Amino acid sequence: MGRTDVACTAESSPLGSSGRLATLEQALDAGAQCPAAAQQLAAVRGAVNGWMETVLESYLREEFPSSEIRSDSQNKSIDETISIVRSSLR
């Protein structure tokens, strides 16, 4: 069973401190033009996907023992899984 105690923080969030989502919501409420809103939505989606990539990669690397202890097979599995996650988020 995997660890559930790995901390996930908002420190590296591409959304938190900048308030991108709140700003986008305000722009939509104010009647922003659809092309501009769609462009902003795409930017937010890209930021979230990038953050998801970072969180999942960090989790996978922390889930397994340190790299000195991991077998070549485990390292390969981690790298392959990260590659799959990256391609699915694009």
Tab-separated table of N, CA, C and O in Angstrom:
chain	number	residue	atom	x	y	z
A	1	MET	N	0.848	-1.184	0.000
A	1	MET	CA	0.000	0.000	0.000
A	1	MET	C	0.884	1.235	0.000
A	1	MET	O	1.879	1.291	0.703
A	2	GLY	N	0.548	2.250	-0.780
A	2	GLY	CA	1.329	3.472	-0.879
A	2	GLY	C	1.209	4.355	0.347
A	2	GLY	O	0.278	4.235	1.133
A	3	ARG	N	2.176	5.213	0.497
A	3	ARG	CA	2.151	6.151	1.615
A	3	ARG	C	1.082	7.196	1.381
A	3	ARG	O	0.868	7.642	0.268
A	4	THR	N	0.455	7.597	2.449
A	4	THR	CA	-0.542	8.662	2.351
A	4	THR	C	-0.114	9.889	3.141
A	4	THR	O	-0.836	10.861	3.205
A	5	ASP	N	1.102	9.836	3.711
A	5	ASP	CA	1.558	10.938	4.542
A	5	ASP	C	2.460	11.918	3.803
A	5	ASP	O	3.025	12.806	4.401
A	6	VAL	N	2.624	11.761	2.492
A	6	VAL	CA	3.449	12.684	1.729
A	6	VAL	C	2.709	14.008	1.617
A	6	VAL	O	1.580	14.059	1.142
A	7	ALA	N	3.355	15.060	2.090
A	7	ALA	CA	2.704	16.371	2.118
A	7	ALA	C	2.598	16.956	0.715
A	7	ALA	O	3.510	16.863	-0.088
A	8	CYS	N	1.490	17.566	0.471
A	8	CYS	CA	1.264	18.266	-0.784
A	8	CYS	C	0.884	19.690	-0.411
A	8	CYS	O	-0.155	19.920	0.205
A	9	THR	N	1.739	20.634	-0.755
A	9	THR	CA	1.500	22.019	-0.358
A	9	THR	C	1.206	22.885	-1.565
A	9	THR	O	1.481	22.513	-2.700
A	10	ALA	N	0.683	24.045	-1.293
A	10	ALA	CA	0.357	24.996	-2.356
A	10	ALA	C	1.499	25.965	-2.616
A	10	ALA	O	1.351	26.898	-3.389
A	11	GLU	N	2.667	25.719	-1.998
A	11	GLU	CA	3.791	26.639	-2.160
A	11	GLU	C	4.144	26.896	-3.618
A	11	GLU	O	4.441	28.008	-4.003
A	12	SER	N	4.121	25.837	-4.412
A	12	SER	CA	4.520	25.980	-5.810
A	12	SER	C	3.332	26.151	-6.743
A	12	SER	O	3.468	26.048	-7.943
A	13	SER	N	2.175	26.429	-6.185
A	13	SER	CA	0.978	26.566	-7.000
A	13	SER	C	1.101	27.708	-7.995
A	13	SER	O	1.468	28.818	-7.625
A	14	PRO	N	0.790	27.442	-9.250
A	14	PRO	CA	0.803	28.516	-10.242
A	14	PRO	C	-0.445	29.385	-10.141
A	14	PRO	O	-0.591	30.358	-10.849
A	15	LEU	N	-1.349	29.043	-9.253
A	15	LEU	CA	-2.620	29.747	-9.163
A	15	LEU	C	-2.764	30.546	-7.875
A	15	LEU	O	-3.363	31.604	-7.863
A	16	GLY	N	-2.253	30.006	-6.784
A	16	GLY	CA	-2.485	30.560	-5.453
A	16	GLY	C	-2.194	32.030	-5.276
A	16	GLY	O	-3.098	32.847	-5.145
A	17	SER	N	-0.921	32.388	-5.271
A	17	SER	CA	-0.558	33.755	-4.922
A	17	SER	C	-0.945	34.775	-5.994
A	17	SER	O	-1.204	35.923	-5.682
A	18	SER	N	-0.993	34.348	-7.233
A	18	SER	CA	-1.305	35.305	-8.293
A	18	SER	C	-2.799	35.558	-8.429
A	18	SER	O	-3.214	36.535	-9.031
A	19	GLY	N	-3.607	34.648	-7.912
A	19	GLY	CA	-5.045	34.809	-7.998
A	19	GLY	C	-5.576	34.712	-9.416
A	19	GLY	O	-6.569	35.356	-9.765
A	20	ARG	N	-4.938	33.905	-10.243
A	20	ARG	CA	-5.357	33.787	-11.650
A	20	ARG	C	-6.818	33.398	-11.792
A	20	ARG	O	-7.525	33.933	-12.642
A	21	LEU	N	-7.249	32.441	-11.005
A	21	LEU	CA	-8.635	31.995	-11.136
A	21	LEU	C	-9.612	33.077	-10.720
A	21	LEU	O	-10.626	33.295	-11.395
A	22	ALA	N	-9.316	33.776	-9.631
A	22	ALA	CA	-10.196	34.855	-9.178
A	22	ALA	C	-10.243	35.970	-10.202
A	22	ALA	O	-11.310	36.522	-10.499
A	23	THR	N	-9.090	36.302	-10.769
A	23	THR	CA	-9.028	37.350	-11.783
A	23	THR	C	-9.825	36.955	-13.022
A	23	THR	O	-10.567	37.768	-13.582
A	24	LEU	N	-9.691	35.696	-13.427
A	24	LEU	CA	-10.437	35.213	-14.589
A	24	LEU	C	-11.932	35.251	-14.307
A	24	LEU	O	-12.724	35.685	-15.150
A	25	GLU	N	-12.328	34.816	-13.131
A	25	GLU	CA	-13.741	34.825	-12.763
A	25	GLU	C	-14.300	36.258	-12.778
A	25	GLU	O	-15.393	36.505	-13.289
A	26	GLN	N	-13.540	37.191	-12.262
A	26	GLN	CA	-13.975	38.596	-12.263
A	26	GLN	C	-14.109	39.118	-13.684
A	26	GLN	O	-15.062	39.839	-14.002
A	27	ALA	N	-13.165	38.757	-14.537
A	27	ALA	CA	-13.227	39.198	-15.929
A	27	ALA	C	-14.466	38.637	-16.622
A	27	ALA	O	-15.150	39.346	-17.373
A	28	LEU	N	-14.777	37.371	-16.346
A	28	LEU	CA	-15.972	36.769	-16.942
A	28	LEU	C	-17.241	37.440	-16.417
A	28	LEU	O	-18.170	37.705	-17.182
A	29	ASP	N	-17.265	37.714	-15.119
A	29	ASP	CA	-18.419	38.400	-14.527
A	29	ASP	C	-18.593	39.801	-15.114
A	29	ASP	O	-19.721	40.293	-15.232
A	30	ALA	N	-17.479	40.408	-15.509
A	30	ALA	CA	-17.521	41.760	-16.069
A	30	ALA	C	-17.816	41.749	-17.567
A	30	ALA	O	-17.866	42.800	-18.199
A	31	GLY	N	-18.001	40.554	-18.141
A	31	GLY	CA	-18.356	40.472	-19.556
A	31	GLY	C	-17.169	40.424	-20.500
A	31	GLY	O	-17.246	40.918	-21.629
A	32	ALA	N	-16.088	39.815	-20.072
A	32	ALA	CA	-14.907	39.697	-20.932
A	32	ALA	C	-15.273	39.012	-22.242
A	32	ALA	O	-16.182	38.178	-22.295
A	33	GLN	N	-14.583	39.381	-23.280
A	33	GLN	CA	-14.800	38.775	-24.588
A	33	GLN	C	-14.380	37.302	-24.556
A	33	GLN	O	-13.407	36.935	-23.906
A	34	CYS	N	-15.104	36.470	-25.276
A	34	CYS	CA	-14.850	35.028	-25.273
A	34	CYS	C	-13.428	34.649	-25.706
A	34	CYS	O	-12.811	33.793	-25.066
A	35	PRO	N	-12.889	35.245	-26.762
A	35	PRO	CA	-11.516	34.856	-27.147
A	35	PRO	C	-10.500	35.136	-26.035
A	35	PRO	O	-9.625	34.310	-25.781
A	36	ALA	N	-10.636	36.264	-25.372
A	36	ALA	CA	-9.707	36.593	-24.283
A	36	ALA	C	-9.907	35.633	-23.114
A	36	ALA	O	-8.936	35.176	-22.500
A	37	ALA	N	-11.151	35.322	-22.795
A	37	ALA	CA	-11.445	34.394	-21.697
A	37	ALA	C	-10.919	32.998	-22.029
A	37	ALA	O	-10.333	32.333	-21.171
A	38	ALA	N	-11.106	32.564	-23.255
A	38	ALA	CA	-10.621	31.247	-23.665
A	38	ALA	C	-9.100	31.179	-23.573
A	38	ALA	O	-8.538	30.166	-23.144
A	39	GLN	N	-8.440	32.249	-23.941
A	39	GLN	CA	-6.980	32.295	-23.857
A	39	GLN	C	-6.534	32.196	-22.393
A	39	GLN	O	-5.603	31.464	-22.073
A	40	GLN	N	-7.217	32.903	-21.518
A	40	GLN	CA	-6.879	32.848	-20.100
A	40	GLN	C	-7.173	31.464	-19.509
A	40	GLN	O	-6.411	30.952	-18.695
A	41	LEU	N	-8.290	30.872	-19.927
A	41	LEU	CA	-8.611	29.516	-19.466
A	41	LEU	C	-7.533	28.520	-19.904
A	41	LEU	O	-7.134	27.638	-19.133
A	42	ALA	N	-7.061	28.663	-21.125
A	42	ALA	CA	-6.002	27.782	-21.616
A	42	ALA	C	-4.723	27.981	-20.802
A	42	ALA	O	-4.025	27.004	-20.487
A	43	ALA	N	-4.427	29.209	-20.435
A	43	ALA	CA	-3.237	29.486	-19.617
A	43	ALA	C	-3.374	28.858	-18.231
A	43	ALA	O	-2.429	28.269	-17.708
A	44	VAL	N	-4.561	28.972	-17.642
A	44	VAL	CA	-4.801	28.379	-16.326
A	44	VAL	C	-4.692	26.854	-16.420
A	44	VAL	O	-4.059	26.211	-15.582
A	45	ARG	N	-5.276	26.289	-17.452
A	45	ARG	CA	-5.206	24.833	-17.638
A	45	ARG	C	-3.758	24.380	-17.778
A	45	ARG	O	-3.334	23.380	-17.182
A	46	GLY	N	-2.979	25.106	-18.551
A	46	GLY	CA	-1.563	24.774	-18.709
A	46	GLY	C	-0.817	24.850	-17.387
A	46	GLY	O	0.012	23.987	-17.071
A	47	ALA	N	-1.127	25.870	-16.604
A	47	ALA	CA	-0.477	26.026	-15.299
A	47	ALA	C	-0.853	24.877	-14.364
A	47	ALA	O	-0.004	24.318	-13.670
A	48	VAL	N	-2.128	24.516	-14.358
A	48	VAL	CA	-2.586	23.417	-13.496
A	48	VAL	C	-1.948	22.102	-13.936
A	48	VAL	O	-1.493	21.311	-13.106
A	49	ASN	N	-1.893	21.850	-15.236
A	49	ASN	CA	-1.285	20.621	-15.730
A	49	ASN	C	0.198	20.550	-15.358
A	49	ASN	O	0.696	19.497	-14.960
A	50	GLY	N	0.893	21.663	-15.476
A	50	GLY	CA	2.305	21.699	-15.092
A	50	GLY	C	2.493	21.431	-13.612
A	50	GLY	O	3.408	20.718	-13.191
A	51	TRP	N	1.605	21.983	-12.816
A	51	TRP	CA	1.668	21.782	-11.374
A	51	TRP	C	1.356	20.329	-11.039
A	51	TRP	O	2.013	19.711	-10.203
A	52	MET	N	0.361	19.766	-11.707
A	52	MET	CA	0.004	18.364	-11.497
A	52	MET	C	1.197	17.464	-11.805
A	52	MET	O	1.502	16.526	-11.063
A	53	GLU	N	1.887	17.766	-12.890
A	53	GLU	CA	3.078	17.028	-13.281
A	53	GLU	C	4.120	17.059	-12.159
A	53	GLU	O	4.680	16.029	-11.773
A	54	THR	N	4.357	18.242	-11.620
A	54	THR	CA	5.338	18.424	-10.552
A	54	THR	C	4.950	17.656	-9.302
A	54	THR	O	5.774	16.971	-8.680
A	55	VAL	N	3.682	17.756	-8.906
A	55	VAL	CA	3.209	17.071	-7.703
A	55	VAL	C	3.308	15.556	-7.870
A	55	VAL	O	3.798	14.860	-6.974
A	56	LEU	N	2.870	15.031	-9.002
A	56	LEU	CA	2.913	13.586	-9.212
A	56	LEU	C	4.346	13.065	-9.281
A	56	LEU	O	4.654	12.009	-8.720
A	57	GLU	N	5.218	13.796	-9.958
A	57	GLU	CA	6.611	13.364	-10.037
A	57	GLU	C	7.240	13.358	-8.644
A	57	GLU	O	7.915	12.396	-8.257
A	58	SER	N	7.001	14.388	-7.880
A	58	SER	CA	7.527	14.456	-6.515
A	58	SER	C	7.008	13.290	-5.683
A	58	SER	O	7.757	12.629	-4.955
A	59	TYR	N	5.718	13.027	-5.790
A	59	TYR	CA	5.115	11.931	-5.045
A	59	TYR	C	5.750	10.590	-5.415
A	59	TYR	O	6.114	9.794	-4.544
A	60	LEU	N	5.894	10.330	-6.714
A	60	LEU	CA	6.473	9.056	-7.146
A	60	LEU	C	7.898	8.895	-6.647
A	60	LEU	O	8.288	7.818	-6.195
A	61	ARG	N	8.667	9.957	-6.709
A	61	ARG	CA	10.059	9.862	-6.274
A	61	ARG	C	10.159	9.693	-4.757
A	61	ARG	O	11.061	9.041	-4.260
A	62	GLU	N	9.218	10.270	-4.013
A	62	GLU	CA	9.215	10.118	-2.560
A	62	GLU	C	8.625	8.773	-2.133
A	62	GLU	O	8.948	8.263	-1.069
A	63	GLU	N	7.763	8.221	-2.958
A	63	GLU	CA	7.078	6.968	-2.629
A	63	GLU	C	8.055	5.793	-2.567
A	63	GLU	O	7.891	4.876	-1.777
A	64	PHE	N	9.068	5.819	-3.413
A	64	PHE	CA	10.046	4.751	-3.463
A	64	PHE	C	11.254	5.126	-2.606
A	64	PHE	O	11.505	6.301	-2.382
A	65	PRO	N	12.028	4.144	-2.162
A	65	PRO	CA	13.231	4.453	-1.383
A	65	PRO	C	14.184	5.345	-2.181
A	65	PRO	O	14.036	5.487	-3.392
A	66	SER	N	15.157	5.903	-1.506
A	66	SER	CA	16.102	6.805	-2.175
A	66	SER	C	16.767	6.121	-3.364
A	66	SER	O	16.836	4.901	-3.441
A	67	SER	N	17.258	6.927	-4.280
A	67	SER	CA	17.786	6.399	-5.538
A	67	SER	C	18.967	5.449	-5.323
A	67	SER	O	19.226	4.594	-6.151
A	68	GLU	N	19.698	5.594	-4.207
A	68	GLU	CA	20.799	4.672	-3.951
A	68	GLU	C	20.274	3.266	-3.653
A	68	GLU	O	20.943	2.278	-3.872
A	69	ILE	N	19.062	3.178	-3.132
A	69	ILE	CA	18.486	1.898	-2.740
A	69	ILE	C	17.638	1.301	-3.864
A	69	ILE	O	17.522	0.087	-3.978
A	70	ARG	N	17.073	2.161	-4.721
A	70	ARG	CA	16.202	1.674	-5.796
A	70	ARG	C	16.987	0.850	-6.804
A	70	ARG	O	18.128	1.168	-7.134
A	71	SER	N	16.337	-0.163	-7.317
A	71	SER	CA	16.947	-0.964	-8.376
A	71	SER	C	16.820	-0.213	-9.696
A	71	SER	O	16.033	0.729	-9.816
A	72	ASP	N	17.580	-0.658	-10.678
A	72	ASP	CA	17.466	-0.058	-12.011
A	72	ASP	C	16.055	-0.213	-12.545
A	72	ASP	O	15.522	0.679	-13.203
A	73	SER	N	15.443	-1.338	-12.251
A	73	SER	CA	14.074	-1.602	-12.690
A	73	SER	C	13.094	-0.613	-12.061
A	73	SER	O	12.190	-0.106	-12.740
A	74	GLN	N	13.268	-0.337	-10.777
A	74	GLN	CA	12.392	0.632	-10.106
A	74	GLN	C	12.598	2.032	-10.682
A	74	GLN	O	11.625	2.748	-10.929
A	75	ASN	N	13.856	2.416	-10.901
A	75	ASN	CA	14.126	3.731	-11.501
A	75	ASN	C	13.486	3.835	-12.879
A	75	ASN	O	12.895	4.858	-13.225
A	76	LYS	N	13.593	2.763	-13.661
A	76	LYS	CA	12.998	2.762	-14.997
A	76	LYS	C	11.478	2.878	-14.912
A	76	LYS	O	10.858	3.620	-15.669
A	77	SER	N	10.867	2.150	-13.971
A	77	SER	CA	9.408	2.217	-13.799
A	77	SER	C	8.955	3.622	-13.413
A	77	SER	O	7.947	4.123	-13.926
A	78	ILE	N	9.696	4.248	-12.516
A	78	ILE	CA	9.362	5.617	-12.107
A	78	ILE	C	9.457	6.548	-13.305
A	78	ILE	O	8.545	7.334	-13.566
A	79	ASP	N	10.562	6.471	-14.047
A	79	ASP	CA	10.744	7.337	-15.211
A	79	ASP	C	9.668	7.110	-16.260
A	79	ASP	O	9.144	8.069	-16.850
A	80	GLU	N	9.293	5.853	-16.503
A	80	GLU	CA	8.243	5.551	-17.479
A	80	GLU	C	6.894	6.097	-17.024
A	80	GLU	O	6.136	6.648	-17.828
A	81	THR	N	6.599	5.953	-15.749
A	81	THR	CA	5.328	6.459	-15.221
A	81	THR	C	5.263	7.970	-15.337
A	81	THR	O	4.239	8.527	-15.752
A	82	ILE	N	6.348	8.648	-15.004
A	82	ILE	CA	6.396	10.107	-15.125
A	82	ILE	C	6.214	10.519	-16.579
A	82	ILE	O	5.490	11.474	-16.876
A	83	SER	N	6.827	9.796	-17.488
A	83	SER	CA	6.673	10.096	-18.918
A	83	SER	C	5.221	9.951	-19.366
A	83	SER	O	4.697	10.786	-20.113
A	84	ILE	N	4.561	8.896	-18.894
A	84	ILE	CA	3.144	8.686	-19.229
A	84	ILE	C	2.290	9.819	-18.683
A	84	ILE	O	1.415	10.345	-19.382
A	85	VAL	N	2.536	10.207	-17.441
A	85	VAL	CA	1.775	11.300	-16.826
A	85	VAL	C	1.977	12.592	-17.612
A	85	VAL	O	1.025	13.287	-17.938
A	86	ARG	N	3.226	12.879	-17.957
A	86	ARG	CA	3.506	14.102	-18.714
A	86	ARG	C	2.772	14.117	-20.058
A	86	ARG	O	2.182	15.121	-20.439
A	87	SER	N	2.822	12.989	-20.762
A	87	SER	CA	2.171	12.970	-22.072
A	87	SER	C	0.657	13.054	-21.956
A	87	SER	O	-0.013	13.620	-22.819
A	88	SER	N	0.112	12.512	-20.881
A	88	SER	CA	-1.357	12.558	-20.737
A	88	SER	C	-1.859	13.937	-20.334
A	88	SER	O	-3.024	14.260	-20.543
A	89	LEU	N	-0.990	14.755	-19.766
A	89	LEU	CA	-1.406	16.091	-19.343
A	89	LEU	C	-1.213	17.144	-20.442
A	89	LEU	O	-1.554	18.300	-20.266
A	90	ARG	N	-0.701	16.748	-21.570
A	90	ARG	CA	-0.477	17.709	-22.653
A	90	ARG	C	-1.597	17.701	-23.638
A	90	ARG	O	-2.455	17.002	-23.757
